[in-house]
Amino acid sequence: MRNAEVAGLLEEFADLLEAQGVEYKPNAYRRAAENVRDHARAIEDLAGEGGEDAVAEIDRVGDAIAAKVVEYLDTGEVEELEALREELPVDMAALTRVEGVGPKTVGTLYEELGITTLDELEAAAEAGEIREVKGFGAKTEQNILDNVAFAREAGQRQRLGDARPLAEDALGHLEGESVVERVDVAGSIRRWRDTIGDVDVLVASDDGEAVVDLFTDWPDADDVIEAGEQKASVRVDGIRVDLRVVVPDEFGAALQYFTGSKAHNVDLRNRAIDRGLKLNEYGVFDVSGVDDPDSGQRVGERLGGADESEMYGALDLPVIPPEIREGTGEIDAAADGELPDLLTEGEVRGDLHTHTEWSDGANTIGGMVEAAADRGYEYHCVTDHADGPGVFGDTGLSDDEVREQAETVAAVREDAEIDVLHGVEANIDAEGDVTTSDDLLADLDVVIASPHAALDQDEATDRLIRAVEHPYVDVLGHPTGRLINQRPGLEVDFERLAEAAAGAGTALEVNSNPARLDCNGDAVRAAVEAGAPIAVNTDAHSPAELDNVRYGVHTARRGWAEPADVVNVRDVEGLRAFLE
């Protein structure tokens, strides 16, 4: 599917139009991009079958945008977009990763100072030139300087949500081929880190050259970076995908080694050394009788390496789940028989944080409930945005509108196959106050409270503690407000916050949106250790986004979360007991 590719193109259109001061159109392009990305069918299939008319049937994709989509799919470019790029030749993606720098700012700085890149932006700020531009000042200039480093680093890593589907496409291309005996991903993407460098693919085969040929013929590959007898690298949508081929008998050893992390591997090797063993990417070897264990990679009696179980088993350990291989006590826990029984994807019974067309979602209440039921959920909660600071556009609901929505939810509930709860996503202001009235909050099934404004505070722990201690707040939504590779979010002492949440009985959310993954694994670990409840939610704005729950589950696993730690693993009676 090229949906994500086309959506990215439409988002670039929106940014360039906004940078030039065009009104209304940018939002139309962004809404169209969101719906194209989430559409169930491949955009190229729609265009091939019915042209512009078929593409225009996608919600919020008008005739003009549909024509541009078809033009791009047919020719590889859009004439109007190429003209916009020539008029504004800036690295929009990099520049807008700087906190506080949006498309309009990019347009102004290009017009006034000719800034096109991050390096030029940093140089202008260091020279004091930005403060001289009308509408800017010393504070804005300093903010840019403070955030350029984050923007530069973010540009070097890919979000898990962008890389993981690509990795699975690579596996799908290789699986089932006669020359491929086994295939898996390795590296940080197998550990489900929130960002990754390159996609690492490992194959077991006795015919490395045939596998390399198969890999470099992958239709999705934009270009081949390099290709050898056992290794190859290609680039897909700007992401590097590296292939390594090993003999089948060494696949488990290579998978363990290349999955990492470095800290985990160091701890594991030290445990091996203490037992007279040698552990590396080729297997595990008994070197207790070898004079010089470092004289080669395959020295000593080989004890195993075809599977990871042989690698860990030789060290008297069970296989440690990839998500917690970070050198943070997992090996000691495994040795003591105290590894956590980690949460799995199928154990989440419902989503407590979702949006509909009543606020900024893309579907009806009934449509979202039906989609939840189709996924096997036992319950679903509608939590549209309430009015408040930081809510996008004019999408937040007033108290009266939330009460009006309750009537629609009640009507949907009567015919639904699953339990339907009604709530709201309220807003936390800069002081920690929840800005929706207590009278309304008291009447709702679920109250999510989230920070949407003042996200540049130096330290926000006290602010969030005040929110989790609010008597009607059930879940603290996306606590830091971060957007991965776009803004760092609030600085929070999660040990203090988790202690407060445990005391108040308020759940900390793992927001499964791949752009958020907030809480992250470290924050989840703090919650688990403090005994604070966790909620794994998607913050879905469309039915397709309900599937993002897997990213939240694996993020929770990185924090050692077990099913008992997660409130929406409970059945509906257990959930209601928590909420009450």
Coordinates of C-alpha atoms in Angstrom, one line a residue:
M1 CA 0.0 0.0 0.0
R2 CA 1.2 3.5 -0.9
N3 CA -1.3 5.2 1.4
A4 CA 1.4 6.5 3.8
E5 CA 3.5 7.7 1.0
V6 CA 0.6 9.7 -0.6
A7 CA -0.5 11.0 2.8
G8 CA 3.1 12.3 3.4
L9 CA 2.9 14.1 0.0
L10 CA -0.4 15.8 1.0
E11 CA 1.0 16.8 4.3
E12 CA 4.0 18.4 2.5
F13 CA 1.4 20.3 0.3
A14 CA -0.3 21.5 3.5
D15 CA 3.0 22.7 5.1
L16 CA 4.1 24.6 1.9
L17 CA 0.7 26.3 1.5
E18 CA 0.7 27.3 5.2
A19 CA 4.2 28.6 4.9
Q20 CA 3.0 30.9 2.1
G21 CA 0.1 32.2 4.2
V22 CA -2.6 30.3 2.3
E23 CA -5.7 29.9 4.5
Y24 CA -8.1 27.0 4.8
K25 CA -6.4 24.8 2.1
P26 CA -3.7 23.5 4.5
N27 CA -6.3 22.0 6.9
A28 CA -8.1 20.4 3.9
Y29 CA -4.9 18.7 2.8
R30 CA -4.2 17.5 6.3
R31 CA -7.6 16.0 6.8
A32 CA -7.3 14.3 3.4
A33 CA -3.9 13.0 4.3
E34 CA -5.2 11.5 7.6
N35 CA -8.0 9.7 5.8
V36 CA -5.9 8.4 3.0
R37 CA -3.4 7.0 5.5
D38 CA -6.1 5.3 7.4
H39 CA -8.1 4.0 4.4
A40 CA -8.6 0.3 4.4
R41 CA -7.8 -0.1 0.7
A42 CA -4.6 0.6 -1.2
I43 CA -4.8 4.1 -2.8
E44 CA -3.1 2.8 -5.9
D45 CA -5.8 0.1 -6.3
L46 CA -8.6 2.7 -6.0
A47 CA -6.9 5.0 -8.6
G48 CA -6.3 2.1 -10.9
E49 CA -9.9 0.9 -10.8
G50 CA -11.8 4.1 -10.8
G51 CA -9.4 7.0 -11.3
E52 CA -10.1 10.4 -9.6
D53 CA -13.8 9.5 -8.9
A54 CA -12.8 6.5 -6.8
V55 CA -10.1 8.4 -4.9
A56 CA -12.6 11.2 -4.2
E57 CA -14.9 8.8 -2.5
I58 CA -12.5 8.7 0.4
D59 CA -13.9 10.9 3.2
R60 CA -12.6 14.5 3.0
V61 CA -10.8 13.9 -0.2
G62 CA -12.3 16.4 -2.7
D63 CA -12.0 16.4 -6.5
A64 CA -9.0 18.7 -6.6
I65 CA -7.0 16.6 -4.2
A66 CA -8.1 13.4 -5.8
A67 CA -6.8 14.7 -9.1
K68 CA -3.4 15.4 -7.6
V69 CA -3.2 12.0 -6.0
V70 CA -3.9 10.3 -9.4
E71 CA -1.4 12.6 -11.1
Y72 CA 1.3 11.5 -8.5
L73 CA 0.5 7.8 -8.9
D74 CA 0.6 8.1 -12.7
T75 CA 3.7 10.3 -13.1
G76 CA 5.6 10.2 -9.8
E77 CA 5.2 14.0 -9.2
V78 CA 2.6 16.7 -8.9
E79 CA 3.2 19.8 -11.0
E80 CA 1.7 22.2 -8.5
L81 CA 3.8 20.7 -5.7
E82 CA 7.0 21.0 -7.7
A83 CA 6.2 24.6 -8.3
L84 CA 5.6 25.1 -4.5
R85 CA 9.0 23.5 -3.8
E86 CA 10.7 25.8 -6.2
E87 CA 9.1 28.8 -4.6
L88 CA 10.0 27.7 -1.1
P89 CA 13.2 25.5 -1.4
V90 CA 13.4 24.6 2.3
D91 CA 13.9 21.4 4.3
M92 CA 10.5 21.7 5.8
A93 CA 10.6 18.4 7.7
A94 CA 13.8 19.2 9.4
L95 CA 13.0 22.8 10.2
T96 CA 9.6 22.1 11.7
R97 CA 11.1 19.5 14.0
V98 CA 12.5 22.4 16.0
E99 CA 10.0 23.1 18.8
G100 CA 8.0 26.2 18.1
V101 CA 8.9 26.4 14.5
G102 CA 5.9 25.7 12.3
P103 CA 5.4 26.1 8.5
K104 CA 4.5 29.8 8.8
T105 CA 7.7 30.5 10.7
V106 CA 9.7 28.6 8.1
G107 CA 8.1 30.7 5.4
T108 CA 8.9 34.0 7.2
L109 CA 12.5 33.1 7.9
Y110 CA 13.0 32.1 4.3
E111 CA 11.6 35.3 3.1
E112 CA 13.5 37.5 5.5
L113 CA 16.8 35.6 6.0
G114 CA 16.9 33.0 3.2
I115 CA 17.0 30.1 5.7
T116 CA 16.5 26.7 4.1
T117 CA 18.2 24.2 6.4
L118 CA 18.8 23.4 10.1
D119 CA 22.4 24.5 9.9
E120 CA 21.4 27.9 8.4
L121 CA 18.7 28.2 11.1
E122 CA 21.2 27.6 13.9
A123 CA 23.8 29.9 12.4
A124 CA 21.2 32.7 12.1
A125 CA 20.2 32.3 15.7
E126 CA 23.8 32.2 16.9
A127 CA 24.4 35.4 15.0
G128 CA 21.4 37.2 16.6
E129 CA 19.7 37.6 13.2
I130 CA 16.4 36.0 14.1
R131 CA 15.5 38.4 16.9
E132 CA 15.6 41.2 14.4
V133 CA 12.8 39.8 12.2
K134 CA 9.5 41.4 12.9
G135 CA 7.3 39.2 15.2
F136 CA 10.3 37.4 16.7
G137 CA 12.6 38.3 19.6
A138 CA 15.4 37.2 21.8
K139 CA 13.2 34.6 23.6
T140 CA 12.1 33.0 20.3
E141 CA 15.7 33.0 19.1
Q142 CA 17.0 31.3 22.2
N143 CA 14.2 28.7 22.1
I144 CA 15.3 27.8 18.6
L145 CA 18.9 27.5 19.7
D146 CA 17.8 25.3 22.6
N147 CA 15.9 22.9 20.4
V148 CA 18.0 22.6 17.2
A149 CA 20.1 19.7 18.7
F150 CA 16.9 17.7 19.4
A151 CA 15.7 18.4 15.9
R152 CA 19.0 17.3 14.4
E153 CA 19.1 14.1 16.5
A154 CA 15.5 13.3 15.7
G155 CA 16.3 13.4 12.0
Q156 CA 18.7 10.5 12.4
R157 CA 16.2 8.0 13.8
Q158 CA 12.9 6.7 12.5
R159 CA 9.7 6.3 14.6
L160 CA 8.9 2.7 15.4
G161 CA 5.5 3.2 13.8
D162 CA 7.0 4.1 10.5
A163 CA 9.7 1.4 10.5
R164 CA 7.9 -1.6 11.9
P165 CA 5.3 -1.9 9.0
L166 CA 8.2 -1.6 6.6
A167 CA 10.1 -4.3 8.4
E168 CA 7.1 -6.6 8.3
D169 CA 6.8 -5.9 4.5
A170 CA 10.5 -7.0 4.2
L171 CA 9.7 -10.2 6.1
G172 CA 6.7 -10.9 4.0
H173 CA 8.8 -10.5 0.8
L174 CA 11.3 -13.1 2.1
E175 CA 9.1 -15.6 4.0
G176 CA 8.0 -18.7 2.1
E177 CA 10.8 -18.5 -0.5
S178 CA 12.6 -21.9 -0.9
V179 CA 16.1 -20.4 -0.2
V180 CA 14.9 -18.8 3.1
E181 CA 14.8 -21.3 6.0
R182 CA 14.1 -18.7 8.7
V183 CA 13.8 -14.9 8.8
D184 CA 13.3 -12.4 11.6
V185 CA 14.0 -8.8 12.5
A186 CA 16.8 -7.9 14.9
G187 CA 18.2 -4.8 16.5
S188 CA 16.2 -2.1 18.3
I189 CA 13.1 -2.8 16.1
R190 CA 12.9 -6.3 17.6
R191 CA 13.1 -4.7 21.1
W192 CA 10.3 -2.3 20.1
R193 CA 12.2 0.8 20.9
D194 CA 10.2 4.0 20.2
T195 CA 12.8 5.0 17.6
I196 CA 15.2 3.0 15.5
G197 CA 18.2 3.7 13.3
D198 CA 18.1 1.1 10.5
V199 CA 15.8 -1.9 9.9
D200 CA 17.8 -5.1 10.5
V201 CA 16.7 -8.3 8.8
L202 CA 18.3 -11.7 9.6
V203 CA 17.9 -14.7 7.3
A204 CA 19.0 -18.3 7.8
S205 CA 20.0 -19.9 4.5
D206 CA 22.6 -22.1 2.8
D207 CA 22.5 -19.9 -0.3
G208 CA 23.4 -16.4 0.7
E209 CA 23.7 -15.1 -2.9
A210 CA 20.2 -16.2 -3.8
V211 CA 18.8 -14.5 -0.7
V212 CA 20.7 -11.3 -1.6
D213 CA 19.3 -11.4 -5.1
L214 CA 15.8 -11.9 -3.8
F215 CA 16.2 -9.0 -1.3
T216 CA 17.6 -6.5 -3.8
D217 CA 14.8 -7.4 -6.2
W218 CA 12.2 -6.3 -3.5
P219 CA 9.8 -4.1 -5.5
D220 CA 9.5 -1.6 -2.5
A221 CA 13.2 -0.8 -2.6
D222 CA 13.9 2.6 -4.0
D223 CA 17.6 1.9 -4.5
V224 CA 20.3 -0.7 -3.6
I225 CA 23.0 0.8 -1.4
E226 CA 25.3 -2.2 -1.4
A227 CA 25.1 -6.0 -2.1
G228 CA 27.5 -8.8 -1.3
E229 CA 27.5 -12.5 -0.9
Q230 CA 25.9 -12.5 2.6
K231 CA 24.9 -8.9 3.2
A232 CA 22.9 -6.2 1.4
S233 CA 21.3 -2.8 2.1
V234 CA 18.5 -1.1 0.4
R235 CA 16.6 2.2 1.0
V236 CA 12.8 2.3 1.2
D237 CA 11.0 5.6 1.7
G238 CA 14.2 7.1 3.1
I239 CA 14.7 4.2 5.6
R240 CA 17.7 1.9 5.3
V241 CA 17.0 -1.8 5.5
D242 CA 20.0 -4.1 6.1
L243 CA 20.0 -7.8 5.3
R244 CA 22.4 -10.3 6.9
V245 CA 22.4 -14.0 5.9
V246 CA 23.8 -16.7 8.2
V247 CA 23.9 -20.5 8.0
P248 CA 20.9 -22.1 9.7
D249 CA 22.9 -23.6 12.5
E250 CA 24.0 -20.2 13.7
F251 CA 20.7 -18.3 13.3
G252 CA 19.8 -18.3 17.0
A253 CA 23.2 -17.0 18.0
A254 CA 23.1 -14.3 15.4
L255 CA 19.5 -13.3 16.3
Q256 CA 20.5 -13.0 20.0
Y257 CA 23.7 -11.1 19.2
F258 CA 22.2 -8.6 16.7
T259 CA 19.0 -8.0 18.7
G260 CA 21.1 -6.5 21.5
S261 CA 21.1 -4.3 23.4
K262 CA 24.8 -3.7 23.9
A263 CA 24.4 -3.5 27.6
H264 CA 22.4 -6.8 27.7
N265 CA 25.0 -8.6 25.6
V266 CA 27.9 -7.4 27.8
D267 CA 26.1 -8.7 30.9
L268 CA 25.3 -12.0 29.1
R269 CA 28.9 -12.4 28.0
N270 CA 30.2 -11.8 31.5
R271 CA 27.9 -14.5 32.8
A272 CA 29.3 -16.8 30.1
I273 CA 32.9 -16.0 31.0
D274 CA 32.2 -16.9 34.7
R275 CA 31.1 -20.3 33.5
G276 CA 34.1 -21.0 31.2
L277 CA 32.0 -20.3 28.1
K278 CA 32.3 -18.0 25.1
L279 CA 29.2 -16.4 23.7
N280 CA 29.2 -14.6 20.3
E281 CA 27.2 -14.3 17.0
Y282 CA 28.3 -17.8 15.9
G283 CA 27.1 -19.8 19.0
V284 CA 28.0 -20.6 22.6
F285 CA 31.3 -22.5 23.1
D286 CA 32.9 -24.3 26.1
V287 CA 36.4 -22.8 26.3
S288 CA 37.2 -24.1 29.8
G289 CA 40.0 -26.3 28.4
V290 CA 41.2 -23.8 25.8
D291 CA 44.5 -22.0 26.4
D292 CA 43.6 -19.0 24.4
P293 CA 39.8 -18.5 24.1
D294 CA 40.3 -15.3 22.1
S295 CA 42.3 -17.0 19.3
G296 CA 39.2 -17.3 17.2
Q297 CA 35.4 -16.9 17.0
R298 CA 34.6 -20.6 16.9
V299 CA 37.1 -21.8 19.5
G300 CA 36.2 -24.7 21.9
E301 CA 33.3 -27.2 22.0
R302 CA 30.2 -25.7 20.4
L303 CA 27.2 -26.2 22.7
G304 CA 24.6 -24.6 20.5
G305 CA 23.4 -21.6 18.6
A306 CA 20.6 -22.7 16.2
D307 CA 18.0 -21.2 18.5
E308 CA 18.1 -18.5 21.1
S309 CA 16.9 -21.0 23.7
E310 CA 20.3 -22.8 23.2
M311 CA 22.2 -19.5 23.9
Y312 CA 20.3 -18.7 27.1
G313 CA 20.0 -22.3 28.2
A314 CA 23.7 -22.8 28.2
L315 CA 23.8 -20.0 30.8
D316 CA 21.1 -21.6 32.9
L317 CA 18.6 -18.9 31.8
P318 CA 15.2 -18.9 30.1
V319 CA 14.9 -16.9 26.9
I320 CA 14.5 -13.3 28.0
P321 CA 11.9 -11.3 26.0
P322 CA 13.5 -8.9 23.5
E323 CA 11.7 -5.9 24.9
I324 CA 13.5 -6.0 28.2
R325 CA 17.0 -6.8 27.0
E326 CA 18.3 -3.5 28.1
G327 CA 20.8 -4.3 30.8
T328 CA 18.5 -3.1 33.6
G329 CA 18.4 -6.2 35.8
E330 CA 16.7 -8.7 33.4
I331 CA 19.5 -11.3 33.6
D332 CA 19.5 -11.4 37.4
A333 CA 15.7 -11.6 37.3
A334 CA 15.9 -14.5 34.8
A335 CA 18.5 -16.3 37.0
D336 CA 16.3 -15.9 40.1
G337 CA 13.2 -17.1 38.3
E338 CA 11.6 -13.7 38.6
L339 CA 11.1 -12.6 35.0
P340 CA 7.8 -10.8 34.7
D341 CA 4.9 -12.5 32.9
L342 CA 4.7 -9.7 30.3
L343 CA 1.4 -8.3 28.9
T344 CA 0.5 -9.7 25.5
E345 CA -1.5 -8.1 22.6
G346 CA -4.5 -10.2 22.9
E347 CA -5.1 -9.5 26.6
V348 CA -6.3 -5.9 26.2
R349 CA -10.1 -6.0 26.4
G350 CA -11.1 -2.5 25.5
D351 CA -9.9 1.0 24.7
L352 CA -10.5 3.8 27.1
H353 CA -9.3 6.7 25.0
T354 CA -10.9 7.3 21.6
H355 CA -12.3 10.1 19.5
T356 CA -15.2 10.6 17.1
E357 CA -16.4 13.2 14.7
W358 CA -17.9 15.0 17.6
S359 CA -14.4 16.5 18.2
D360 CA -11.5 15.8 15.9
G361 CA -12.1 12.2 15.0
A362 CA -13.0 10.9 11.6
N363 CA -15.9 8.5 12.4
T364 CA -19.2 8.3 14.2
I365 CA -19.7 6.9 17.7
G366 CA -21.5 3.9 16.2
G367 CA -18.7 3.4 13.7
M368 CA -16.0 3.4 16.3
V369 CA -18.0 1.0 18.6
E370 CA -18.5 -1.4 15.7
A371 CA -14.8 -1.3 14.9
A372 CA -14.0 -2.1 18.5
A373 CA -16.4 -5.0 18.5
D374 CA -14.9 -6.3 15.2
R375 CA -11.5 -6.5 17.0
G376 CA -12.9 -8.7 19.7
Y377 CA -13.1 -6.1 22.4
E378 CA -15.5 -6.4 25.3
Y379 CA -15.9 -2.7 25.9
H380 CA -15.2 0.7 24.3
C381 CA -15.1 4.2 25.7
V382 CA -15.8 7.4 23.8
T383 CA -13.7 10.2 25.2
D384 CA -13.8 13.2 22.9
H385 CA -11.9 16.4 23.6
A386 CA -13.4 18.9 26.0
D387 CA -12.9 22.6 25.6
G388 CA -9.7 23.8 27.1
P389 CA -6.2 25.1 26.6
G390 CA -4.2 23.6 23.8
V391 CA -7.0 21.7 22.0
F392 CA -6.5 21.7 18.3
G393 CA -8.7 24.3 16.4
D394 CA -12.2 24.6 17.7
T395 CA -12.8 20.9 18.2
G396 CA -13.3 20.8 22.0
L397 CA -16.8 20.2 23.3
S398 CA -18.5 22.4 25.9
D399 CA -20.1 20.8 28.9
D400 CA -23.5 21.0 27.3
E401 CA -22.2 19.3 24.2
V402 CA -20.7 16.5 26.2
R403 CA -24.1 16.0 27.9
E404 CA -25.8 16.0 24.5
Q405 CA -23.3 13.4 23.3
A406 CA -24.2 11.2 26.3
E407 CA -27.7 10.8 24.7
T408 CA -26.1 9.6 21.5
V409 CA -23.8 7.2 23.3
A410 CA -26.8 5.8 25.2
A411 CA -28.6 5.2 21.9
V412 CA -25.6 3.4 20.5
R413 CA -25.2 1.4 23.7
E414 CA -28.7 -0.1 23.3
D415 CA -27.8 -1.9 20.0
A416 CA -24.1 -2.5 20.6
E417 CA -22.6 -6.0 20.9
I418 CA -20.2 -4.7 23.5
D419 CA -20.3 -2.5 26.6
V420 CA -20.1 1.2 25.7
L421 CA -18.7 3.7 28.2
H422 CA -18.9 7.5 27.9
G423 CA -16.2 9.8 29.0
V424 CA -14.2 12.8 28.0
E425 CA -10.6 13.9 27.5
A426 CA -10.3 16.9 29.7
N427 CA -7.4 19.3 29.7
I428 CA -4.8 20.0 32.3
D429 CA -3.7 23.7 32.5
A430 CA -0.3 25.0 33.3
E431 CA -1.0 24.9 37.1
G432 CA -2.4 21.4 37.0
D433 CA -6.1 22.2 37.2
V434 CA -8.5 20.2 35.2
T435 CA -10.5 22.7 33.2
T436 CA -13.8 20.8 32.8
S437 CA -16.4 21.3 35.5
D438 CA -16.5 18.8 38.4
D439 CA -20.3 18.5 37.9
L440 CA -19.8 17.1 34.5
L441 CA -16.8 14.9 35.4
A442 CA -18.8 13.3 38.2
D443 CA -21.5 12.1 35.7
L444 CA -19.1 10.4 33.3
D445 CA -17.9 6.8 33.2
V446 CA -14.3 7.6 32.4
V447 CA -12.3 10.8 32.8
I448 CA -9.0 11.1 30.9
A449 CA -7.0 14.2 31.8
S450 CA -4.2 15.2 29.5
P451 CA -1.8 18.1 29.0
H452 CA -2.2 19.8 25.7
A453 CA -0.8 23.3 26.5
A454 CA 2.2 24.8 28.3
L455 CA 4.3 21.8 27.0
D456 CA 7.5 23.8 27.2
Q457 CA 7.5 24.0 31.0
D458 CA 10.9 23.3 32.5
E459 CA 9.6 20.8 35.1
A460 CA 6.0 19.6 35.3
T461 CA 5.9 16.9 37.9
D462 CA 3.9 18.9 40.5
R463 CA 1.5 20.0 37.8
L464 CA 0.8 16.4 36.8
I465 CA 0.6 15.2 40.4
R466 CA -2.1 17.7 41.0
A467 CA -4.0 16.3 38.1
V468 CA -3.7 12.6 39.1
E469 CA -4.9 13.5 42.6
H470 CA -8.1 15.2 41.2
P471 CA -11.0 13.1 42.6
Y472 CA -12.7 12.5 39.3
V473 CA -9.6 11.8 37.1
D474 CA -9.3 8.1 36.2
V475 CA -6.5 8.2 33.7
L476 CA -3.6 10.6 33.1
G477 CA -3.4 10.8 29.3
H478 CA -0.1 11.0 27.4
P479 CA 1.7 12.5 30.4
T480 CA 4.6 14.3 28.8
G481 CA 2.7 15.4 25.7
R482 CA 5.7 14.5 23.6
L483 CA 5.6 13.9 19.8
I484 CA 8.4 11.6 18.8
N485 CA 10.9 13.4 16.6
Q486 CA 8.8 16.6 16.7
R487 CA 8.8 17.8 20.3
P488 CA 10.4 16.4 23.5
G489 CA 7.5 17.0 25.8
L490 CA 7.4 17.9 29.5
E491 CA 10.1 17.0 31.9
V492 CA 8.7 14.7 34.6
D493 CA 10.0 12.8 37.5
F494 CA 8.1 9.6 36.9
E495 CA 9.1 8.0 40.2
R496 CA 7.3 10.8 42.1
L497 CA 4.4 10.9 39.6
A498 CA 4.0 7.1 39.9
E499 CA 4.0 7.2 43.7
A500 CA 1.2 9.9 43.5
A501 CA -0.7 7.9 41.0
A502 CA -0.5 4.7 43.1
G503 CA -1.8 6.6 46.1
A504 CA -4.7 8.2 44.2
G505 CA -5.6 5.1 42.2
T506 CA -5.2 7.0 39.0
A507 CA -3.9 5.1 35.9
L508 CA -1.0 6.4 33.9
E509 CA -1.6 6.0 30.2
V510 CA 0.6 4.3 27.7
N511 CA -0.7 6.2 24.6
S512 CA -0.3 3.7 21.7
N513 CA -0.2 6.4 19.0
P514 CA 3.2 5.7 17.3
A515 CA 3.9 9.4 17.4
R516 CA 3.5 9.4 21.2
L517 CA 4.2 6.1 23.0
D518 CA 3.8 8.1 26.1
C519 CA 4.4 6.8 28.9
N520 CA 7.6 5.3 27.5
G521 CA 9.1 2.1 28.8
D522 CA 11.1 3.7 31.5
A523 CA 8.1 5.5 32.8
V524 CA 6.1 2.3 32.8
R525 CA 8.8 0.6 34.8
A526 CA 8.5 3.3 37.4
A527 CA 4.8 2.8 37.5
V528 CA 5.1 -0.9 37.9
E529 CA 7.6 -0.6 40.7
A530 CA 5.4 2.0 42.5
G531 CA 2.2 -0.1 42.1
A532 CA 0.5 2.5 40.0
P533 CA -2.2 1.2 37.6
I534 CA -1.6 1.5 33.8
A535 CA -4.0 1.9 30.9
V536 CA -2.9 1.0 27.4
N537 CA -5.0 3.1 25.1
T538 CA -4.8 4.1 21.4
D539 CA -6.1 7.7 21.4
A540 CA -7.7 6.5 18.1
H541 CA -9.2 9.1 15.9
S542 CA -10.4 6.5 13.3
P543 CA -11.1 2.8 13.3
A544 CA -7.8 1.9 11.7
E545 CA -5.9 3.6 14.6
L546 CA -7.4 1.1 17.0
D547 CA -4.8 -1.3 15.6
N548 CA -2.1 0.8 17.1
V549 CA -2.7 -0.9 20.4
R550 CA 0.1 -3.3 19.6
Y551 CA 2.6 -0.4 19.9
G552 CA 1.3 0.4 23.4
V553 CA 1.4 -3.2 24.5
H554 CA 5.0 -3.6 23.5
T555 CA 5.9 -0.3 25.1
A556 CA 4.3 -1.5 28.3
R557 CA 6.3 -4.8 28.0
R558 CA 9.5 -2.7 27.8
G559 CA 8.5 -1.4 31.2
W560 CA 8.0 -4.9 32.6
A561 CA 4.2 -4.6 32.8
E562 CA 2.2 -7.7 33.5
P563 CA -1.5 -8.1 32.8
A564 CA -2.4 -7.4 36.4
D565 CA -0.8 -3.9 36.1
V566 CA -3.2 -2.9 33.3
V567 CA -6.7 -1.7 34.1
N568 CA -8.1 -2.4 30.6
V569 CA -7.1 -6.0 30.8
R570 CA -9.8 -6.5 33.3
D571 CA -13.3 -7.6 32.3
V572 CA -16.0 -4.9 32.4
E573 CA -17.0 -5.6 36.0
G574 CA -13.3 -5.3 37.1
L575 CA -12.9 -2.2 35.0
R576 CA -16.0 -0.6 36.6
A577 CA -14.7 -1.5 40.0
F578 CA -11.5 0.4 39.3
L579 CA -13.4 3.4 37.9
E580 CA -15.6 3.5 41.0

